[in-house]
Amino acid sequence: MVQQRHVIITDDLDGSEGARTYAFSWQQGRYEIDLSDEHRDELLAALAPYIKAARRVGRASASATTRTRTDGAEVRAWARANGHDVSDRGKIPAAVLEAYDARG
């Protein structure tokens, strides 16, 4: 028997389907939010004057960038080997990604 699983990402503001995940930083915190195109555009419009006036500092960290499928498989394998509970598919929990990025 073949099983298929579909991951549906919903907008964190209104629950509509078809959202995408966006990462951003503020102060010392890193955040992710799932937004529809409409809400993404609203966020960008609200931030536009601040981004235009701001200075870019350094480069984005590796954990803030989008990981490839290979990276995700590598993270999941590491997480399982180190006692973390992760699903086979879907978003890897932020705590697991932070532990993976902090490994020595």
PDB file of C-alpha atoms in Angstrom:
ATOM      1  CA  MET A   1       0.000   0.000   0.000  1.00  0.00           C
ATOM      2  CA  VAL A   2       1.292   3.447  -0.896  1.00  0.00           C
ATOM      3  CA  GLN A   3       0.785   6.319   1.480  1.00  0.00           C
ATOM      4  CA  GLN A   4       1.236   9.946   0.617  1.00  0.00           C
ATOM      5  CA  ARG A   5       1.540  12.744   3.101  1.00  0.00           C
ATOM      6  CA  HIS A   6       0.972  16.341   2.196  1.00  0.00           C
ATOM      7  CA  VAL A   7       2.228  19.175   4.351  1.00  0.00           C
ATOM      8  CA  ILE A   8      -0.068  22.169   4.223  1.00  0.00           C
ATOM      9  CA  ILE A   9       1.455  25.350   5.601  1.00  0.00           C
ATOM     10  CA  THR A  10      -1.149  27.750   6.925  1.00  0.00           C
ATOM     11  CA  ASP A  11      -0.854  31.487   7.491  1.00  0.00           C
ATOM     12  CA  ASP A  12      -0.089  32.190  11.153  1.00  0.00           C
ATOM     13  CA  LEU A  13      -2.356  35.256  11.101  1.00  0.00           C
ATOM     14  CA  ASP A  14      -5.550  34.011   9.464  1.00  0.00           C
ATOM     15  CA  GLY A  15      -5.118  30.248   8.999  1.00  0.00           C
ATOM     16  CA  SER A  16      -5.390  30.348   5.204  1.00  0.00           C
ATOM     17  CA  GLU A  17      -3.555  27.631   3.276  1.00  0.00           C
ATOM     18  CA  GLY A  18      -0.668  28.069   0.856  1.00  0.00           C
ATOM     19  CA  ALA A  19       1.611  30.086   3.127  1.00  0.00           C
ATOM     20  CA  ARG A  20       5.392  30.113   3.093  1.00  0.00           C
ATOM     21  CA  THR A  21       7.801  30.346   5.993  1.00  0.00           C
ATOM     22  CA  TYR A  22       9.795  33.559   6.437  1.00  0.00           C
ATOM     23  CA  ALA A  23      12.639  34.103   8.883  1.00  0.00           C
ATOM     24  CA  PHE A  24      13.648  37.405  10.430  1.00  0.00           C
ATOM     25  CA  SER A  25      15.651  38.746  13.352  1.00  0.00           C
ATOM     26  CA  TRP A  26      14.956  41.428  15.896  1.00  0.00           C
ATOM     27  CA  GLN A  27      17.324  42.330  18.721  1.00  0.00           C
ATOM     28  CA  GLN A  28      18.867  39.012  19.800  1.00  0.00           C
ATOM     29  CA  GLY A  29      15.895  36.894  18.700  1.00  0.00           C
ATOM     30  CA  ARG A  30      15.428  34.901  15.508  1.00  0.00           C
ATOM     31  CA  TYR A  31      11.871  34.286  14.388  1.00  0.00           C
ATOM     32  CA  GLU A  32       9.949  32.371  11.747  1.00  0.00           C
ATOM     33  CA  ILE A  33       6.423  33.102  10.593  1.00  0.00           C
ATOM     34  CA  ASP A  34       4.225  31.415   8.009  1.00  0.00           C
ATOM     35  CA  LEU A  35       2.522  33.996   5.794  1.00  0.00           C
ATOM     36  CA  SER A  36       0.366  34.107   2.683  1.00  0.00           C
ATOM     37  CA  ASP A  37       1.622  36.325  -0.147  1.00  0.00           C
ATOM     38  CA  GLU A  38      -0.835  39.033   0.943  1.00  0.00           C
ATOM     39  CA  HIS A  39       0.409  39.110   4.539  1.00  0.00           C
ATOM     40  CA  ARG A  40       4.044  38.920   3.397  1.00  0.00           C
ATOM     41  CA  ASP A  41       3.451  41.996   1.243  1.00  0.00           C
ATOM     42  CA  GLU A  42       1.854  43.794   4.202  1.00  0.00           C
ATOM     43  CA  LEU A  43       4.847  42.970   6.411  1.00  0.00           C
ATOM     44  CA  LEU A  44       7.301  44.137   3.754  1.00  0.00           C
ATOM     45  CA  ALA A  45       5.349  47.371   3.221  1.00  0.00           C
ATOM     46  CA  ALA A  46       5.376  48.065   6.967  1.00  0.00           C
ATOM     47  CA  LEU A  47       9.121  47.395   7.221  1.00  0.00           C
ATOM     48  CA  ALA A  48      10.161  49.078   3.940  1.00  0.00           C
ATOM     49  CA  PRO A  49      10.943  52.565   5.344  1.00  0.00           C
ATOM     50  CA  TYR A  50      12.969  51.040   8.188  1.00  0.00           C
ATOM     51  CA  ILE A  51      14.878  48.698   5.888  1.00  0.00           C
ATOM     52  CA  LYS A  52      15.620  51.581   3.534  1.00  0.00           C
ATOM     53  CA  ALA A  53      17.040  53.681   6.380  1.00  0.00           C
ATOM     54  CA  ALA A  54      18.890  50.803   8.076  1.00  0.00           C
ATOM     55  CA  ARG A  55      22.458  49.570   7.610  1.00  0.00           C
ATOM     56  CA  ARG A  56      23.100  45.991   6.582  1.00  0.00           C
ATOM     57  CA  VAL A  57      25.332  44.281   9.149  1.00  0.00           C
ATOM     58  CA  GLY A  58      27.297  41.153   8.298  1.00  0.00           C
ATOM     59  CA  ARG A  59      25.845  38.152   6.599  1.00  0.00           C
ATOM     60  CA  ALA A  60      22.930  35.955   7.551  1.00  0.00           C
ATOM     61  CA  SER A  61      23.943  32.991   9.687  1.00  0.00           C
ATOM     62  CA  ALA A  62      23.747  29.489   8.247  1.00  0.00           C
ATOM     63  CA  SER A  63      20.790  28.652  10.476  1.00  0.00           C
ATOM     64  CA  ALA A  64      18.839  31.643   9.168  1.00  0.00           C
ATOM     65  CA  THR A  65      19.130  30.486   5.569  1.00  0.00           C
ATOM     66  CA  THR A  66      16.854  27.947   3.932  1.00  0.00           C
ATOM     67  CA  ARG A  67      18.218  24.442   4.236  1.00  0.00           C
ATOM     68  CA  THR A  68      18.220  22.022   1.321  1.00  0.00           C
ATOM     69  CA  ARG A  69      16.603  18.593   1.459  1.00  0.00           C
ATOM     70  CA  THR A  70      20.060  17.073   1.933  1.00  0.00           C
ATOM     71  CA  ASP A  71      20.753  19.400   4.858  1.00  0.00           C
ATOM     72  CA  GLY A  72      17.390  18.475   6.371  1.00  0.00           C
ATOM     73  CA  ALA A  73      18.192  14.770   6.126  1.00  0.00           C
ATOM     74  CA  GLU A  74      21.577  15.404   7.715  1.00  0.00           C
ATOM     75  CA  VAL A  75      20.024  17.424  10.538  1.00  0.00           C
ATOM     76  CA  ARG A  76      17.387  14.742  11.161  1.00  0.00           C
ATOM     77  CA  ALA A  77      20.027  11.977  11.262  1.00  0.00           C
ATOM     78  CA  TRP A  78      22.141  13.989  13.704  1.00  0.00           C
ATOM     79  CA  ALA A  79      19.097  14.823  15.838  1.00  0.00           C
ATOM     80  CA  ARG A  80      18.011  11.188  16.144  1.00  0.00           C
ATOM     81  CA  ALA A  81      21.565  10.085  16.966  1.00  0.00           C
ATOM     82  CA  ASN A  82      21.651  12.706  19.720  1.00  0.00           C
ATOM     83  CA  GLY A  83      18.312  11.898  21.353  1.00  0.00           C
ATOM     84  CA  HIS A  84      16.065  14.479  19.677  1.00  0.00           C
ATOM     85  CA  ASP A  85      12.591  13.508  18.480  1.00  0.00           C
ATOM     86  CA  VAL A  86      12.064  14.662  14.877  1.00  0.00           C
ATOM     87  CA  SER A  87       9.520  13.687  12.237  1.00  0.00           C
ATOM     88  CA  ASP A  88      10.518  12.324   8.834  1.00  0.00           C
ATOM     89  CA  ARG A  89       9.005  15.325   7.053  1.00  0.00           C
ATOM     90  CA  GLY A  90       7.930  18.869   7.693  1.00  0.00           C
ATOM     91  CA  LYS A  91       9.562  21.674   9.593  1.00  0.00           C
ATOM     92  CA  ILE A  92      12.433  20.756  11.879  1.00  0.00           C
ATOM     93  CA  PRO A  93      11.846  22.318  15.316  1.00  0.00           C
ATOM     94  CA  ALA A  94      13.889  25.470  15.958  1.00  0.00           C
ATOM     95  CA  ALA A  95      15.385  24.001  19.142  1.00  0.00           C
ATOM     96  CA  VAL A  96      16.762  21.060  17.131  1.00  0.00           C
ATOM     97  CA  LEU A  97      18.218  23.387  14.470  1.00  0.00           C
ATOM     98  CA  GLU A  98      19.844  25.528  17.159  1.00  0.00           C
ATOM     99  CA  ALA A  99      21.346  22.435  18.828  1.00  0.00           C
ATOM    100  CA  TYR A 100      22.588  21.206  15.446  1.00  0.00           C
ATOM    101  CA  ASP A 101      24.153  24.591  14.653  1.00  0.00           C
ATOM    102  CA  ALA A 102      25.800  24.710  18.118  1.00  0.00           C
ATOM    103  CA  ARG A 103      27.276  21.213  17.931  1.00  0.00           C
ATOM    104  CA  GLY A 104      31.008  21.064  18.466  1.00  0.00           C
TER     105      GLY A 104
END
